[in-house]
Amino acid sequence: MSSKLSQKMGLGAGGMIGGRVALKLDPQALRRLASGKHVALVTGTNGKTTSTMMLARAVGALGEVATNHSGANMPDGHVTALSKQPDAPYAVLEVDEGYFPAVAVAAQPSVAVLLNLSRDQLDRVGEVRTIERSLRDVISGLQNCTVIANCDDVMVTSAAKDARRVVWVATGTGWHQDSASCPRCGEPIRWQGEHWTCTHCDLARPKPDWVTSNGHLIAPNASKVELKLRLPGVFNQANAVMATAAATKLGVPIEEAVRRLRGVSNVAGRYRSIIRSGRAARLLLSKNPAGWSETLTVVKEAEHPAVLVINANEADGRDLSWLWDVPFERLRGRRVVASGERATDLAVRLTYAEVEHTIVPDPMKAIDSLPIGPVEVIANYTAFRDLNARAADE
Amino acid sequence: MSESTVQIALVLPDLLGTYGDFGNAVVLDKRMKWRGISSEIVTVNFGEPVPETCDIYVVGGGEDTAQTLAVRHLREHPGLQRAVTRGATVLGVCAGIQIFGESFTRADEITHPGLGLIDSTSHAGGSRAIGEVLAKPAHGLFDGVLTGFENHQGRTVLGPAARPLAHVTVGTGNDGKNEGAVQGKIVCTYLHGPVLPRNPALADMLIEWATGRKVEPLELPAVTQMRAERLKAAGQRAEV
């Protein structure tokens, strides 16, 4: 009933309230529910929901998997997910990076996946280095955990380096703007091609065990497997290789893991197309500069018009300064509509990026304002959530 | 200066670029170009020497560690300080106001020497100031209300040689009363947004200081509308 209530109150997809009540009644609920299971935790700034879904699909090869599909990635969401499938031998949980230390201590994972760390909602989540430090502290103390870590991300490498066992994955993706200085000693980080090294201490890019390469993965045994994903973009290839490395650690054969996870095509409404009066609008979610930067790469593949939807509610972060970290200049020459509750802030950014645009605050009307044909819609968190809900209603 | 290109140094964006501070450099650059003034952005990254010949220097906000590293870097490569002596125009945001001062004291009560370009000292306040800010420009420096978003724990006290940039009507700024600082051609502020996209009159003041010429108004409807929306939002914050 409380799940229904949560949906009624518009608090999300109903994945939270049940867990919140359970945690109130029993603060040890997460520890108790996770004990005896093989638990995999997935965290990082971007790609958590997609990677979690991919990993859960792959681990499904071994048996029943409890997972928090709806992106309810805080402890109450974990309790809800585990309570729903108390007999599942496996759990694959997406974890908000701020809650990772508490969840890891309670759930004692056998695998932890660290995707990437970059600036995100500075007024709410806090600064990247603080997050890195808290992950590093808890990871070094986990007893029976293998960490799957992206060695192309300086912050992730530092967070994972002191773990008992680490599997390094070269993802080929990385946002360098938050790692000019070493998270360990503060000296400059020097990049040479894909390799990076601190100019002072011994932090450097580890030799990868897995490599993401042009739509393929190269496994530790040197076998090369084509990914053939249904999801677009280089960053989803990175998510897939991270998920495969984690699934393999839990005992899934490589080929089978890839076969299963490539079926993921719609992640909580992302990447799906909605048809609206003759316009096929593909919905893309981006929440922060690194995410937007990757998504702009995806939409670059076709020259379709784009609707960009920006809100600045509590869950989005109220400070929109980050709009200036996104390379919107890449949209020059394309038809763009600025939309969302903060459409005007976006319009200012587009003006200075010399991207021609119109302003239509209602995203549905923004789609309707474009010629019939394919449309790319990129929205940040609450804008995306609202758009999906409205698309479902219509 | 009119015979050559106006150079805008974007100083250590990889350390002090946490809050979209690149936007301040873009706004200066475009507002000059659109008026036919030749300009360019010179990016100075961590580990690289700071040129002393640029016309405008833009320094952004950053985390504590980054701020300490930036001070050390700017001491080792004192191009910015030399440019100030020469009369260059400087904008320092957030961390900028702290590192340009005489000293800044962190929450751990350790006092770090600043660059001494502004007569001010900064220390950690009790609580973090987060939210929309409105302030009235001091001394008629520029027209309109100063608007921005603040997110900082520092509090700043100005000495007699520095003047406040504005007087706070909503939000915290330096101390709940004053916002930012002006000394010579150095302007400091706690405001993000970034501050220059939000406040075109401030951007144009810096351009006039750097070029020594008066610039014509530039009508950008989106900017006018955004200012109206932000002023309204901050006004609502004041009523809460």
PDB file of C-alpha atoms in Angstrom, chain B residues 5-238:
ATOM      1  CA  THR B   5      43.584  41.663 -29.834  1.00  0.00           C
ATOM      2  CA  VAL B   6      42.251  41.848 -26.276  1.00  0.00           C
ATOM      3  CA  GLN B   7      43.508  38.740 -24.482  1.00  0.00           C
ATOM      4  CA  ILE B   8      41.393  37.147 -21.773  1.00  0.00           C
ATOM      5  CA  ALA B   9      43.410  34.776 -19.583  1.00  0.00           C
ATOM      6  CA  LEU B  10      41.289  31.963 -18.195  1.00  0.00           C
ATOM      7  CA  VAL B  11      43.452  31.097 -15.200  1.00  0.00           C
ATOM      8  CA  LEU B  12      43.653  27.463 -14.022  1.00  0.00           C
ATOM      9  CA  PRO B  13      40.188  26.345 -15.164  1.00  0.00           C
ATOM     10  CA  ASP B  14      41.272  22.770 -14.433  1.00  0.00           C
ATOM     11  CA  LEU B  15      41.688  23.663 -10.742  1.00  0.00           C
ATOM     12  CA  LEU B  16      39.380  26.648 -10.315  1.00  0.00           C
ATOM     13  CA  GLY B  17      36.628  25.901 -12.799  1.00  0.00           C
ATOM     14  CA  THR B  18      34.247  24.015 -10.603  1.00  0.00           C
ATOM     15  CA  TYR B  19      31.252  26.223 -11.176  1.00  0.00           C
ATOM     16  CA  GLY B  20      31.083  26.828 -14.911  1.00  0.00           C
ATOM     17  CA  ASP B  21      33.596  29.650 -14.622  1.00  0.00           C
ATOM     18  CA  PHE B  22      34.546  29.179 -18.262  1.00  0.00           C
ATOM     19  CA  GLY B  23      31.276  31.020 -18.914  1.00  0.00           C
ATOM     20  CA  ASN B  24      32.713  34.289 -17.613  1.00  0.00           C
ATOM     21  CA  ALA B  25      35.513  34.183 -20.173  1.00  0.00           C
ATOM     22  CA  VAL B  26      33.077  33.261 -22.978  1.00  0.00           C
ATOM     23  CA  VAL B  27      30.793  36.193 -22.140  1.00  0.00           C
ATOM     24  CA  LEU B  28      33.667  38.697 -22.163  1.00  0.00           C
ATOM     25  CA  ASP B  29      34.974  37.258 -25.420  1.00  0.00           C
ATOM     26  CA  LYS B  30      31.625  37.252 -27.260  1.00  0.00           C
ATOM     27  CA  ARG B  31      30.514  40.662 -25.998  1.00  0.00           C
ATOM     28  CA  MET B  32      33.707  42.116 -27.443  1.00  0.00           C
ATOM     29  CA  LYS B  33      33.601  40.174 -30.716  1.00  0.00           C
ATOM     30  CA  TRP B  34      29.940  41.063 -31.340  1.00  0.00           C
ATOM     31  CA  ARG B  35      30.929  44.734 -31.083  1.00  0.00           C
ATOM     32  CA  GLY B  36      33.801  44.357 -33.485  1.00  0.00           C
ATOM     33  CA  ILE B  37      36.535  44.307 -30.837  1.00  0.00           C
ATOM     34  CA  SER B  38      39.093  41.609 -31.576  1.00  0.00           C
ATOM     35  CA  SER B  39      39.500  39.283 -28.585  1.00  0.00           C
ATOM     36  CA  GLU B  40      40.664  35.814 -27.661  1.00  0.00           C
ATOM     37  CA  ILE B  41      40.664  33.462 -24.670  1.00  0.00           C
ATOM     38  CA  VAL B  42      44.065  32.256 -23.473  1.00  0.00           C
ATOM     39  CA  THR B  43      43.679  29.157 -21.301  1.00  0.00           C
ATOM     40  CA  VAL B  44      46.335  28.686 -18.613  1.00  0.00           C
ATOM     41  CA  ASN B  45      46.269  25.162 -17.185  1.00  0.00           C
ATOM     42  CA  PHE B  46      47.776  23.786 -13.989  1.00  0.00           C
ATOM     43  CA  GLY B  47      51.499  23.210 -14.519  1.00  0.00           C
ATOM     44  CA  GLU B  48      51.799  25.971 -17.152  1.00  0.00           C
ATOM     45  CA  PRO B  49      53.339  29.430 -16.605  1.00  0.00           C
ATOM     46  CA  VAL B  50      50.906  32.353 -16.218  1.00  0.00           C
ATOM     47  CA  PRO B  51      51.431  35.021 -18.925  1.00  0.00           C
ATOM     48  CA  GLU B  52      51.799  38.606 -17.675  1.00  0.00           C
ATOM     49  CA  THR B  53      50.735  40.348 -20.881  1.00  0.00           C
ATOM     50  CA  CYS B  54      47.010  39.533 -20.993  1.00  0.00           C
ATOM     51  CA  ASP B  55      44.421  42.307 -20.638  1.00  0.00           C
ATOM     52  CA  ILE B  56      41.796  40.556 -18.512  1.00  0.00           C
ATOM     53  CA  TYR B  57      42.329  37.686 -16.051  1.00  0.00           C
ATOM     54  CA  VAL B  58      39.433  35.453 -15.025  1.00  0.00           C
ATOM     55  CA  VAL B  59      39.874  33.241 -11.963  1.00  0.00           C
ATOM     56  CA  GLY B  60      37.131  30.858 -10.851  1.00  0.00           C
ATOM     57  CA  GLY B  61      35.963  28.851  -7.887  1.00  0.00           C
ATOM     58  CA  GLY B  62      37.332  25.572  -6.601  1.00  0.00           C
ATOM     59  CA  GLU B  63      37.582  23.090  -3.779  1.00  0.00           C
ATOM     60  CA  ASP B  64      39.867  23.647  -0.775  1.00  0.00           C
ATOM     61  CA  THR B  65      42.731  21.494  -2.068  1.00  0.00           C
ATOM     62  CA  ALA B  66      42.507  23.019  -5.519  1.00  0.00           C
ATOM     63  CA  GLN B  67      42.545  26.485  -3.989  1.00  0.00           C
ATOM     64  CA  THR B  68      45.764  25.810  -2.045  1.00  0.00           C
ATOM     65  CA  LEU B  69      47.410  24.387  -5.180  1.00  0.00           C
ATOM     66  CA  ALA B  70      46.280  27.377  -7.221  1.00  0.00           C
ATOM     67  CA  VAL B  71      47.850  29.840  -4.757  1.00  0.00           C
ATOM     68  CA  ARG B  72      51.100  27.914  -4.874  1.00  0.00           C
ATOM     69  CA  HIS B  73      51.037  27.838  -8.666  1.00  0.00           C
ATOM     70  CA  LEU B  74      50.297  31.573  -8.941  1.00  0.00           C
ATOM     71  CA  ARG B  75      53.211  32.294  -6.589  1.00  0.00           C
ATOM     72  CA  GLU B  76      55.608  30.154  -8.596  1.00  0.00           C
ATOM     73  CA  HIS B  77      54.449  31.805 -11.838  1.00  0.00           C
ATOM     74  CA  PRO B  78      53.623  35.392 -10.780  1.00  0.00           C
ATOM     75  CA  GLY B  79      52.333  36.579 -14.174  1.00  0.00           C
ATOM     76  CA  LEU B  80      48.974  37.594 -12.731  1.00  0.00           C
ATOM     77  CA  GLN B  81      50.529  39.715  -9.957  1.00  0.00           C
ATOM     78  CA  ARG B  82      52.811  41.437 -12.492  1.00  0.00           C
ATOM     79  CA  ALA B  83      49.846  42.108 -14.740  1.00  0.00           C
ATOM     80  CA  VAL B  84      47.990  43.715 -11.798  1.00  0.00           C
ATOM     81  CA  THR B  85      50.940  46.036 -11.190  1.00  0.00           C
ATOM     82  CA  ARG B  86      50.692  46.975 -14.864  1.00  0.00           C
ATOM     83  CA  GLY B  87      46.985  47.770 -14.427  1.00  0.00           C
ATOM     84  CA  ALA B  88      45.348  44.677 -15.929  1.00  0.00           C
ATOM     85  CA  THR B  89      41.666  43.967 -15.246  1.00  0.00           C
ATOM     86  CA  VAL B  90      40.921  40.945 -13.045  1.00  0.00           C
ATOM     87  CA  LEU B  91      37.759  39.029 -12.101  1.00  0.00           C
ATOM     88  CA  GLY B  92      38.037  36.624  -9.161  1.00  0.00           C
ATOM     89  CA  VAL B  93      35.072  34.409  -8.281  1.00  0.00           C
ATOM     90  CA  CYS B  94      34.516  32.592  -4.982  1.00  0.00           C
ATOM     91  CA  ALA B  95      37.924  31.025  -4.355  1.00  0.00           C
ATOM     92  CA  GLY B  96      39.230  34.076  -6.217  1.00  0.00           C
ATOM     93  CA  ILE B  97      38.121  36.468  -3.478  1.00  0.00           C
ATOM     94  CA  GLN B  98      39.826  34.295  -0.874  1.00  0.00           C
ATOM     95  CA  ILE B  99      43.154  33.730  -2.623  1.00  0.00           C
ATOM     96  CA  PHE B 100      43.502  37.354  -3.774  1.00  0.00           C
ATOM     97  CA  GLY B 101      43.219  38.548  -0.175  1.00  0.00           C
ATOM     98  CA  GLU B 102      45.885  38.803   2.540  1.00  0.00           C
ATOM     99  CA  SER B 103      44.938  35.456   4.057  1.00  0.00           C
ATOM    100  CA  PHE B 104      42.237  32.816   4.275  1.00  0.00           C
ATOM    101  CA  THR B 105      41.492  30.588   7.254  1.00  0.00           C
ATOM    102  CA  ARG B 106      39.850  27.222   6.685  1.00  0.00           C
ATOM    103  CA  ALA B 107      37.398  25.298   8.833  1.00  0.00           C
ATOM    104  CA  ASP B 108      40.456  23.429  10.236  1.00  0.00           C
ATOM    105  CA  GLU B 109      41.628  26.842  11.560  1.00  0.00           C
ATOM    106  CA  ILE B 110      44.822  26.789   9.511  1.00  0.00           C
ATOM    107  CA  THR B 111      45.547  30.217   8.022  1.00  0.00           C
ATOM    108  CA  HIS B 112      46.958  30.299   4.501  1.00  0.00           C
ATOM    109  CA  PRO B 113      48.634  33.409   3.101  1.00  0.00           C
ATOM    110  CA  GLY B 114      46.844  34.829   0.043  1.00  0.00           C
ATOM    111  CA  LEU B 115      48.347  36.743  -2.862  1.00  0.00           C
ATOM    112  CA  GLY B 116      47.813  40.108  -1.146  1.00  0.00           C
ATOM    113  CA  LEU B 117      46.185  41.753  -4.151  1.00  0.00           C
ATOM    114  CA  ILE B 118      43.065  42.738  -2.199  1.00  0.00           C
ATOM    115  CA  ASP B 119      42.918  44.229   1.293  1.00  0.00           C
ATOM    116  CA  SER B 120      40.812  41.467   2.808  1.00  0.00           C
ATOM    117  CA  THR B 121      40.900  38.409   5.033  1.00  0.00           C
ATOM    118  CA  SER B 122      38.639  35.385   4.747  1.00  0.00           C
ATOM    119  CA  HIS B 123      37.688  32.725   7.249  1.00  0.00           C
ATOM    120  CA  ALA B 124      35.279  29.799   7.402  1.00  0.00           C
ATOM    121  CA  GLY B 125      31.780  30.732   8.499  1.00  0.00           C
ATOM    122  CA  GLY B 126      29.552  28.586  10.664  1.00  0.00           C
ATOM    123  CA  SER B 127      27.267  27.419   7.912  1.00  0.00           C
ATOM    124  CA  ARG B 128      27.449  27.050   4.174  1.00  0.00           C
ATOM    125  CA  ALA B 129      25.733  29.842   2.269  1.00  0.00           C
ATOM    126  CA  ILE B 130      23.775  28.300  -0.624  1.00  0.00           C
ATOM    127  CA  GLY B 131      21.169  29.909  -2.852  1.00  0.00           C
ATOM    128  CA  GLU B 132      20.144  32.843  -5.013  1.00  0.00           C
ATOM    129  CA  VAL B 133      21.645  36.246  -4.143  1.00  0.00           C
ATOM    130  CA  LEU B 134      20.633  39.810  -4.947  1.00  0.00           C
ATOM    131  CA  ALA B 135      22.850  42.799  -4.233  1.00  0.00           C
ATOM    132  CA  LYS B 136      22.838  46.491  -5.095  1.00  0.00           C
ATOM    133  CA  PRO B 137      26.041  47.634  -6.852  1.00  0.00           C
ATOM    134  CA  ALA B 138      28.075  49.962  -4.638  1.00  0.00           C
ATOM    135  CA  HIS B 139      29.284  53.442  -5.681  1.00  0.00           C
ATOM    136  CA  GLY B 140      27.138  53.301  -8.844  1.00  0.00           C
ATOM    137  CA  LEU B 141      29.752  50.995 -10.392  1.00  0.00           C
ATOM    138  CA  PHE B 142      27.271  49.580 -12.889  1.00  0.00           C
ATOM    139  CA  ASP B 143      23.542  49.584 -13.562  1.00  0.00           C
ATOM    140  CA  GLY B 144      20.961  47.092 -12.363  1.00  0.00           C
ATOM    141  CA  VAL B 145      20.895  44.604  -9.556  1.00  0.00           C
ATOM    142  CA  LEU B 146      23.725  42.083  -9.108  1.00  0.00           C
ATOM    143  CA  THR B 147      22.307  38.542  -9.309  1.00  0.00           C
ATOM    144  CA  GLY B 148      23.979  35.176  -8.820  1.00  0.00           C
ATOM    145  CA  PHE B 149      24.055  31.858  -7.001  1.00  0.00           C
ATOM    146  CA  GLU B 150      26.282  31.395  -3.976  1.00  0.00           C
ATOM    147  CA  ASN B 151      27.670  28.163  -2.533  1.00  0.00           C
ATOM    148  CA  HIS B 152      30.489  28.811  -0.064  1.00  0.00           C
ATOM    149  CA  GLN B 153      31.468  28.564   3.549  1.00  0.00           C
ATOM    150  CA  GLY B 154      33.939  31.456   3.514  1.00  0.00           C
ATOM    151  CA  ARG B 155      33.225  34.845   5.059  1.00  0.00           C
ATOM    152  CA  THR B 156      35.297  37.842   3.999  1.00  0.00           C
ATOM    153  CA  VAL B 157      36.187  41.039   5.845  1.00  0.00           C
ATOM    154  CA  LEU B 158      37.434  43.982   3.776  1.00  0.00           C
ATOM    155  CA  GLY B 159      40.210  46.338   4.890  1.00  0.00           C
ATOM    156  CA  PRO B 160      40.247  50.091   4.149  1.00  0.00           C
ATOM    157  CA  ALA B 161      41.929  49.766   0.732  1.00  0.00           C
ATOM    158  CA  ALA B 162      39.183  47.515  -0.673  1.00  0.00           C
ATOM    159  CA  ARG B 163      35.585  48.553  -1.325  1.00  0.00           C
ATOM    160  CA  PRO B 164      32.583  46.250  -1.512  1.00  0.00           C
ATOM    161  CA  LEU B 165      31.308  45.433  -4.998  1.00  0.00           C
ATOM    162  CA  ALA B 166      27.696  45.511  -3.860  1.00  0.00           C
ATOM    163  CA  HIS B 167      25.380  45.512  -0.838  1.00  0.00           C
ATOM    164  CA  VAL B 168      23.434  42.316  -0.217  1.00  0.00           C
ATOM    165  CA  THR B 169      19.639  42.420  -0.190  1.00  0.00           C
ATOM    166  CA  VAL B 170      19.046  38.643  -0.457  1.00  0.00           C
ATOM    167  CA  GLY B 171      21.587  35.979   0.535  1.00  0.00           C
ATOM    168  CA  THR B 172      24.924  36.148   2.368  1.00  0.00           C
ATOM    169  CA  GLY B 173      27.820  37.358   0.185  1.00  0.00           C
ATOM    170  CA  ASN B 174      30.899  38.321   2.222  1.00  0.00           C
ATOM    171  CA  ASP B 175      29.160  38.661   5.572  1.00  0.00           C
ATOM    172  CA  GLY B 176      25.418  39.124   5.060  1.00  0.00           C
ATOM    173  CA  LYS B 177      25.934  42.848   4.290  1.00  0.00           C
ATOM    174  CA  ASN B 178      28.586  43.330   1.662  1.00  0.00           C
ATOM    175  CA  GLU B 179      29.182  41.326  -1.484  1.00  0.00           C
ATOM    176  CA  GLY B 180      32.558  41.018  -3.152  1.00  0.00           C
ATOM    177  CA  ALA B 181      35.360  43.527  -3.397  1.00  0.00           C
ATOM    178  CA  VAL B 182      36.839  46.111  -5.731  1.00  0.00           C
ATOM    179  CA  GLN B 183      40.402  47.356  -5.527  1.00  0.00           C
ATOM    180  CA  GLY B 184      41.989  49.126  -8.494  1.00  0.00           C
ATOM    181  CA  LYS B 185      40.872  47.115 -11.502  1.00  0.00           C
ATOM    182  CA  ILE B 186      40.348  43.906  -9.529  1.00  0.00           C
ATOM    183  CA  VAL B 187      36.775  42.760  -8.991  1.00  0.00           C
ATOM    184  CA  CYS B 188      35.962  39.843  -6.701  1.00  0.00           C
ATOM    185  CA  THR B 189      32.638  38.186  -5.994  1.00  0.00           C
ATOM    186  CA  TYR B 190      31.209  35.107  -4.319  1.00  0.00           C
ATOM    187  CA  LEU B 191      28.591  34.783  -7.038  1.00  0.00           C
ATOM    188  CA  HIS B 192      28.332  31.956  -9.558  1.00  0.00           C
ATOM    189  CA  GLY B 193      25.671  31.528 -12.151  1.00  0.00           C
ATOM    190  CA  PRO B 194      28.201  32.172 -13.683  1.00  0.00           C
ATOM    191  CA  VAL B 195      28.249  35.833 -12.683  1.00  0.00           C
ATOM    192  CA  LEU B 196      28.892  37.530 -16.050  1.00  0.00           C
ATOM    193  CA  PRO B 197      26.119  35.809 -18.058  1.00  0.00           C
ATOM    194  CA  ARG B 198      23.766  36.908 -15.258  1.00  0.00           C
ATOM    195  CA  ASN B 199      25.145  40.466 -15.104  1.00  0.00           C
ATOM    196  CA  PRO B 200      25.977  41.887 -18.534  1.00  0.00           C
ATOM    197  CA  ALA B 201      26.494  45.367 -17.055  1.00  0.00           C
ATOM    198  CA  LEU B 202      29.318  44.006 -14.892  1.00  0.00           C
ATOM    199  CA  ALA B 203      30.825  42.259 -17.934  1.00  0.00           C
ATOM    200  CA  ASP B 204      30.729  45.502 -19.899  1.00  0.00           C
ATOM    201  CA  MET B 205      32.309  47.423 -17.012  1.00  0.00           C
ATOM    202  CA  LEU B 206      35.254  44.997 -17.087  1.00  0.00           C
ATOM    203  CA  ILE B 207      35.491  45.336 -20.880  1.00  0.00           C
ATOM    204  CA  GLU B 208      35.542  49.134 -20.582  1.00  0.00           C
ATOM    205  CA  TRP B 209      38.239  48.975 -17.909  1.00  0.00           C
ATOM    206  CA  ALA B 210      40.364  46.675 -20.047  1.00  0.00           C
ATOM    207  CA  THR B 211      39.942  48.457 -23.383  1.00  0.00           C
ATOM    208  CA  GLY B 212      39.713  52.015 -22.097  1.00  0.00           C
ATOM    209  CA  ARG B 213      36.750  52.648 -24.380  1.00  0.00           C
ATOM    210  CA  LYS B 214      33.037  53.016 -23.889  1.00  0.00           C
ATOM    211  CA  VAL B 215      30.922  50.189 -25.330  1.00  0.00           C
ATOM    212  CA  GLU B 216      27.431  50.432 -26.756  1.00  0.00           C
ATOM    213  CA  PRO B 217      24.597  48.512 -25.056  1.00  0.00           C
ATOM    214  CA  LEU B 218      23.987  45.016 -26.419  1.00  0.00           C
ATOM    215  CA  GLU B 219      20.383  43.855 -26.427  1.00  0.00           C
ATOM    216  CA  LEU B 220      20.090  40.087 -25.812  1.00  0.00           C
ATOM    217  CA  PRO B 221      16.442  39.189 -25.118  1.00  0.00           C
ATOM    218  CA  ALA B 222      17.268  35.872 -23.428  1.00  0.00           C
ATOM    219  CA  VAL B 223      19.587  37.635 -20.979  1.00  0.00           C
ATOM    220  CA  THR B 224      16.981  40.270 -20.117  1.00  0.00           C
ATOM    221  CA  GLN B 225      14.362  37.565 -19.575  1.00  0.00           C
ATOM    222  CA  MET B 226      16.677  35.408 -17.466  1.00  0.00           C
ATOM    223  CA  ARG B 227      17.515  38.363 -15.226  1.00  0.00           C
ATOM    224  CA  ALA B 228      13.826  39.049 -14.710  1.00  0.00           C
ATOM    225  CA  GLU B 229      13.208  35.399 -13.794  1.00  0.00           C
ATOM    226  CA  ARG B 230      16.171  35.182 -11.409  1.00  0.00           C
ATOM    227  CA  LEU B 231      15.286  38.454  -9.698  1.00  0.00           C
ATOM    228  CA  LYS B 232      11.789  37.149  -9.158  1.00  0.00           C
ATOM    229  CA  ALA B 233      13.063  33.800  -7.819  1.00  0.00           C
ATOM    230  CA  ALA B 234      15.439  35.521  -5.399  1.00  0.00           C
ATOM    231  CA  GLY B 235      12.639  37.830  -4.289  1.00  0.00           C
ATOM    232  CA  GLN B 236      10.603  34.766  -3.401  1.00  0.00           C
ATOM    233  CA  ARG B 237      13.542  33.427  -1.426  1.00  0.00           C
ATOM    234  CA  ALA B 238      13.535  36.683   0.539  1.00  0.00           C
TER     235      ALA B 238
END
